[in-house]
Amino acid sequence: MTHPPQPLLEVEKLTLDLSGRRILENINLAVAPGEFLGVIGPNGGGKTSLLRVLLGVLQPSAGRVRWAHASDGGRPHLGYVPQRGGLDRSYPLSACEIVKQGRSGARPLFGAARREVAALAEQLLHRVGLVEHAEAPFVHLSGGQQRRCLLARALMDSPSVLLLDEPTAGVDTEGQQQFCAILRELSEQGITIALVSHDIPLITKYAHRIACLGVTLHWHGAADALEQHTVLDAYRCELERYQVGEKRITSSGPHFHGGKHCL
């Protein structure tokens, strides 16, 4: 009998309170090595906060996060792509120089070490389809190219897990598809992926499993098994929370239309 692989990540009864507000409540999920997990849900549903807990930036109020096979007894080597990249768009750096910044350690590099880093940066730019733009100023790249450049930067330290917070927001459809296809290839090569996205049709096309967050975990299962009513329930609960707070909401919840979801 073949046993399923031991989870790389287990989140157990995770609750997070910030400034007197419940952000996450009783979250339970497991992620296998090499799995591509898509995280969806309404604004304010706790998606970014969950990533911050996994990164260790936020400490849970209750419950725990357990990583398997972590070399230091804590977390495996994590790569992170934030929502906006954290870069001054006027900073005069080339795509290759941006990618090199992903190498940890502040010491200047010389000789063989410098050549090794340059070779790795070129390899990663090729991997994300940007090698021809290696010397182009980062600010001259399209939105989709910039996100792929930041992905290459996150890969410079060879992480075993990649956490990405809405990296395709504001990118055209072709760029989104290209970005997620790269993530799927990385997962097939053994890198575990957790991607936060508002584009439900996109993420269900590429992810293996989906976690639908709306403070609580509304659903966690195979991407191809996600049903519309599950998403509606998650978004409707969020709208009800706003209504309880005496905020006027005119929409009754999200709906799928022409392959997209609306709120």
Short mmCIF file of C-alpha atoms in Angstrom, two decimals:
data_model
loop_
_atom_site.label_atom_id
_atom_site.label_comp_id
_atom_site.label_asym_id
_atom_site.label_seq_id
_atom_site.Cartn_x
_atom_site.Cartn_y
_atom_site.Cartn_z
CA MET A 1 0.00 0.00 0.00
CA THR A 2 1.27 3.46 -0.93
CA HIS A 3 0.92 5.96 1.89
CA PRO A 4 0.39 9.67 1.17
CA PRO A 5 3.45 11.86 1.78
CA GLN A 6 3.88 13.46 5.17
CA PRO A 7 2.60 17.06 5.03
CA LEU A 8 5.29 19.69 4.68
CA LEU A 9 3.06 22.18 6.48
CA GLU A 10 0.34 21.64 9.07
CA VAL A 11 -1.76 24.50 10.41
CA GLU A 12 -3.75 23.46 13.47
CA LYS A 13 -6.55 25.47 15.11
CA LEU A 14 -4.85 28.72 14.08
CA THR A 15 -6.45 31.87 15.43
CA LEU A 16 -5.10 35.39 14.98
CA ASP A 17 -6.31 38.57 16.70
CA LEU A 18 -4.89 41.98 15.84
CA SER A 19 -5.87 45.24 17.56
CA GLY A 20 -8.91 43.60 19.10
CA ARG A 21 -10.15 42.22 15.79
CA ARG A 22 -10.45 38.55 14.84
CA ILE A 23 -8.44 38.08 11.61
CA LEU A 24 -8.28 34.27 11.43
CA GLU A 25 -10.29 31.76 13.41
CA ASN A 26 -9.68 28.04 13.93
CA ILE A 27 -7.83 27.43 10.64
CA ASN A 28 -6.84 23.82 9.95
CA LEU A 29 -5.06 22.80 6.76
CA ALA A 30 -2.17 20.69 5.53
CA VAL A 31 0.08 21.22 2.51
CA ALA A 32 2.09 18.41 0.92
CA PRO A 33 5.65 18.81 -0.44
CA GLY A 34 5.54 20.17 -3.99
CA GLU A 35 1.87 21.11 -3.73
CA PHE A 36 0.53 24.25 -5.41
CA LEU A 37 -1.99 25.74 -2.96
CA GLY A 38 -4.23 28.58 -4.09
CA VAL A 39 -5.61 30.86 -1.37
CA ILE A 40 -8.77 32.77 -2.24
CA GLY A 41 -11.35 34.80 -0.35
CA PRO A 42 -12.76 38.30 0.14
CA ASN A 43 -10.78 41.39 1.13
CA GLY A 44 -10.20 41.31 4.86
CA GLY A 45 -10.58 37.54 4.91
CA GLY A 46 -7.11 36.95 6.35
CA LYS A 47 -5.21 35.74 3.26
CA THR A 48 -2.21 38.07 3.62
CA SER A 49 -2.21 37.60 7.39
CA LEU A 50 -1.99 33.83 6.91
CA LEU A 51 1.12 34.28 4.76
CA ARG A 52 2.63 36.56 7.42
CA VAL A 53 2.02 33.93 10.06
CA LEU A 54 3.73 31.32 7.88
CA LEU A 55 6.67 33.70 7.42
CA GLY A 56 6.89 34.24 11.18
CA VAL A 57 6.15 37.97 10.92
CA LEU A 58 2.94 37.52 12.93
CA GLN A 59 2.50 35.20 15.90
CA PRO A 60 -0.82 33.37 16.23
CA SER A 61 -3.07 34.08 19.19
CA ALA A 62 -3.87 30.38 19.42
CA GLY A 63 -3.06 27.18 17.57
CA ARG A 64 0.18 26.41 15.82
CA VAL A 65 2.05 26.15 12.53
CA ARG A 66 4.25 23.09 12.12
CA TRP A 67 6.78 22.60 9.33
CA ALA A 68 8.21 19.17 8.59
CA HIS A 69 11.85 18.59 7.62
CA ALA A 70 12.92 22.12 8.65
CA SER A 71 16.71 22.11 8.99
CA ASP A 72 16.70 24.54 11.94
CA GLY A 73 13.72 22.98 13.71
CA GLY A 74 11.55 25.92 12.70
CA ARG A 75 10.79 26.78 9.09
CA PRO A 76 12.16 25.54 5.78
CA HIS A 77 13.87 27.96 3.43
CA LEU A 78 11.08 30.33 2.33
CA GLY A 79 10.88 32.63 -0.68
CA TYR A 80 8.39 35.51 -0.65
CA VAL A 81 6.88 37.70 -3.37
CA PRO A 82 4.83 40.52 -1.77
CA GLN A 83 1.95 42.40 -3.34
CA ARG A 84 3.98 45.34 -4.61
CA GLY A 85 7.54 44.10 -4.63
CA GLY A 86 8.84 46.76 -2.23
CA LEU A 87 10.83 48.55 -4.94
CA ASP A 88 11.08 52.22 -5.81
CA ARG A 89 10.04 52.16 -9.45
CA SER A 90 12.43 55.04 -10.19
CA TYR A 91 15.45 53.14 -8.87
CA PRO A 92 17.88 52.74 -11.81
CA LEU A 93 18.54 49.00 -11.66
CA SER A 94 18.48 46.49 -14.48
CA ALA A 95 16.41 43.32 -14.34
CA CYS A 96 19.56 41.30 -13.67
CA GLU A 97 20.58 43.57 -10.79
CA ILE A 98 17.13 43.23 -9.24
CA VAL A 99 17.39 39.44 -9.38
CA LYS A 100 20.86 39.47 -7.79
CA GLN A 101 19.40 41.29 -4.78
CA GLY A 102 17.66 38.05 -3.87
CA ARG A 103 20.94 36.47 -2.79
CA SER A 104 21.13 36.58 1.00
CA GLY A 105 24.09 38.09 2.76
CA ALA A 106 25.19 41.70 2.72
CA ARG A 107 28.88 41.11 2.07
CA PRO A 108 30.29 42.36 -1.25
CA LEU A 109 30.99 39.62 -3.77
CA PHE A 110 34.25 39.30 -5.64
CA GLY A 111 35.87 36.93 -8.10
CA ALA A 112 34.36 33.46 -8.37
CA ALA A 113 31.51 34.22 -5.97
CA ARG A 114 30.45 37.23 -8.01
CA ARG A 115 30.55 35.21 -11.23
CA GLU A 116 28.54 32.43 -9.61
CA VAL A 117 25.80 34.87 -8.55
CA ALA A 118 25.73 36.45 -12.01
CA ALA A 119 25.44 33.03 -13.65
CA LEU A 120 22.59 32.02 -11.33
CA ALA A 121 20.74 35.29 -11.98
CA GLU A 122 21.04 34.72 -15.73
CA GLN A 123 19.79 31.15 -15.32
CA LEU A 124 16.74 32.30 -13.36
CA LEU A 125 15.98 35.08 -15.83
CA HIS A 126 15.99 32.42 -18.53
CA ARG A 127 13.71 30.27 -16.39
CA VAL A 128 11.10 33.05 -16.16
CA GLY A 129 11.47 34.07 -19.81
CA LEU A 130 13.37 37.33 -19.26
CA VAL A 131 16.94 36.53 -20.24
CA GLU A 132 16.67 38.81 -23.29
CA HIS A 133 15.73 41.67 -20.95
CA ALA A 134 18.52 41.07 -18.43
CA GLU A 135 20.11 44.49 -18.95
CA ALA A 136 16.86 46.39 -19.44
CA PRO A 137 15.96 48.86 -16.69
CA PHE A 138 13.41 47.33 -14.36
CA VAL A 139 11.16 50.38 -14.75
CA HIS A 140 10.95 49.76 -18.52
CA LEU A 141 9.57 46.25 -18.12
CA SER A 142 5.86 45.59 -18.44
CA GLY A 143 3.84 44.76 -15.33
CA GLY A 144 3.94 41.05 -16.08
CA GLN A 145 7.68 41.13 -16.76
CA GLN A 146 8.32 42.97 -13.50
CA ARG A 147 6.42 40.31 -11.54
CA ARG A 148 8.42 37.53 -13.23
CA CYS A 149 11.61 39.43 -12.41
CA LEU A 150 10.59 39.57 -8.75
CA LEU A 151 9.80 35.86 -8.87
CA ALA A 152 13.33 35.21 -10.15
CA ARG A 153 14.68 37.33 -7.29
CA ALA A 154 12.73 35.19 -4.79
CA LEU A 155 14.31 32.06 -6.31
CA MET A 156 17.91 33.26 -5.93
CA ASP A 157 18.35 31.57 -2.55
CA SER A 158 16.85 28.26 -3.76
CA PRO A 159 13.82 28.21 -1.45
CA SER A 160 11.87 25.00 -0.88
CA VAL A 161 8.66 26.98 -0.34
CA LEU A 162 7.37 30.04 -2.22
CA LEU A 163 4.74 32.31 -0.68
CA LEU A 164 3.19 34.82 -3.09
CA ASP A 165 0.70 37.57 -2.22
CA GLU A 166 -1.38 38.56 -5.27
CA PRO A 167 1.64 38.75 -7.61
CA THR A 168 -0.55 38.95 -10.75
CA ALA A 169 -2.75 41.85 -9.60
CA GLY A 170 -2.89 44.48 -12.35
CA VAL A 171 -1.24 42.18 -14.90
CA ASP A 172 -2.97 41.40 -18.21
CA THR A 173 -4.48 37.98 -18.85
CA GLU A 174 -1.54 36.69 -20.89
CA GLY A 175 0.92 37.77 -18.22
CA GLN A 176 -1.15 36.12 -15.50
CA GLN A 177 -1.30 32.84 -17.41
CA GLN A 178 2.45 32.91 -18.06
CA PHE A 179 3.24 33.62 -14.41
CA CYS A 180 1.01 30.84 -13.07
CA ALA A 181 2.36 28.36 -15.63
CA ILE A 182 5.86 29.03 -14.27
CA LEU A 183 4.61 28.42 -10.73
CA ARG A 184 3.05 25.13 -11.80
CA GLU A 185 6.38 24.05 -13.34
CA LEU A 186 8.19 24.98 -10.12
CA SER A 187 5.77 22.89 -8.08
CA GLU A 188 6.34 19.95 -10.42
CA GLN A 189 10.06 20.34 -9.68
CA GLY A 190 9.41 20.01 -5.94
CA ILE A 191 8.95 23.60 -4.76
CA THR A 192 5.87 24.04 -2.58
CA ILE A 193 3.73 27.01 -3.65
CA ALA A 194 1.16 29.05 -1.71
CA LEU A 195 -0.39 31.74 -3.94
CA VAL A 196 -2.93 34.33 -2.80
CA SER A 197 -5.15 35.49 -5.66
CA HIS A 198 -8.51 37.14 -6.31
CA ASP A 199 -8.75 35.58 -9.78
CA ILE A 200 -10.67 32.41 -9.04
CA PRO A 201 -10.81 30.94 -12.58
CA LEU A 202 -7.06 31.52 -13.00
CA ILE A 203 -6.03 29.95 -9.72
CA THR A 204 -8.31 26.94 -10.06
CA LYS A 205 -6.75 26.25 -13.47
CA TYR A 206 -3.18 25.99 -12.16
CA ALA A 207 -3.34 25.13 -8.44
CA HIS A 208 -3.64 21.58 -7.10
CA ARG A 209 -5.71 22.54 -4.08
CA ILE A 210 -7.65 25.60 -2.93
CA ALA A 211 -8.09 27.13 0.51
CA CYS A 212 -11.06 29.51 0.67
CA LEU A 213 -10.59 31.96 3.56
CA GLY A 214 -13.08 34.36 5.03
CA VAL A 215 -11.71 34.68 8.58
CA THR A 216 -12.63 31.00 8.96
CA LEU A 217 -11.64 28.32 6.48
CA HIS A 218 -14.75 27.83 4.35
CA TRP A 219 -13.26 25.10 2.19
CA HIS A 220 -10.01 23.25 1.54
CA GLY A 221 -9.81 20.70 -1.24
CA ALA A 222 -8.91 19.85 -4.81
CA ALA A 223 -9.03 22.82 -7.19
CA ASP A 224 -11.24 21.02 -9.68
CA ALA A 225 -13.78 20.26 -6.94
CA LEU A 226 -14.38 23.89 -5.91
CA GLU A 227 -18.03 24.79 -6.37
CA GLN A 228 -19.63 28.19 -6.85
CA HIS A 229 -21.76 28.00 -3.70
CA THR A 230 -18.62 27.59 -1.57
CA VAL A 231 -17.19 30.84 -2.90
CA LEU A 232 -20.55 32.58 -2.54
CA ASP A 233 -20.76 31.51 1.09
CA ALA A 234 -17.28 32.86 1.87
CA TYR A 235 -17.93 36.24 0.28
CA ARG A 236 -21.44 36.49 1.68
CA CYS A 237 -20.12 35.96 5.20
CA GLU A 238 -17.71 38.82 4.67
CA LEU A 239 -20.52 41.08 3.48
CA GLU A 240 -22.54 40.18 6.55
CA ARG A 241 -19.59 41.17 8.73
CA TYR A 242 -19.57 44.59 7.08
CA GLN A 243 -23.31 44.94 7.55
CA VAL A 244 -23.00 44.12 11.24
CA GLY A 245 -20.47 46.94 11.38
CA GLU A 246 -23.16 49.26 9.96
CA LYS A 247 -21.42 49.69 6.65
CA ARG A 248 -23.75 49.91 3.68
CA ILE A 249 -23.20 47.14 1.17
CA THR A 250 -25.17 47.14 -2.04
CA SER A 251 -23.79 43.93 -3.53
CA SER A 252 -25.21 40.61 -2.33
CA GLY A 253 -22.00 38.65 -2.97
CA PRO A 254 -19.74 37.45 -5.75
CA HIS A 255 -20.93 35.67 -8.82
CA PHE A 256 -19.23 33.99 -11.73
CA HIS A 257 -19.74 35.66 -15.05
CA GLY A 258 -17.99 34.89 -18.30
CA GLY A 259 -15.20 32.98 -16.54
CA LYS A 260 -14.63 35.67 -13.90
CA HIS A 261 -15.98 36.41 -10.46
CA CYS A 262 -17.47 39.68 -9.33
CA LEU A 263 -18.12 41.22 -5.96
#
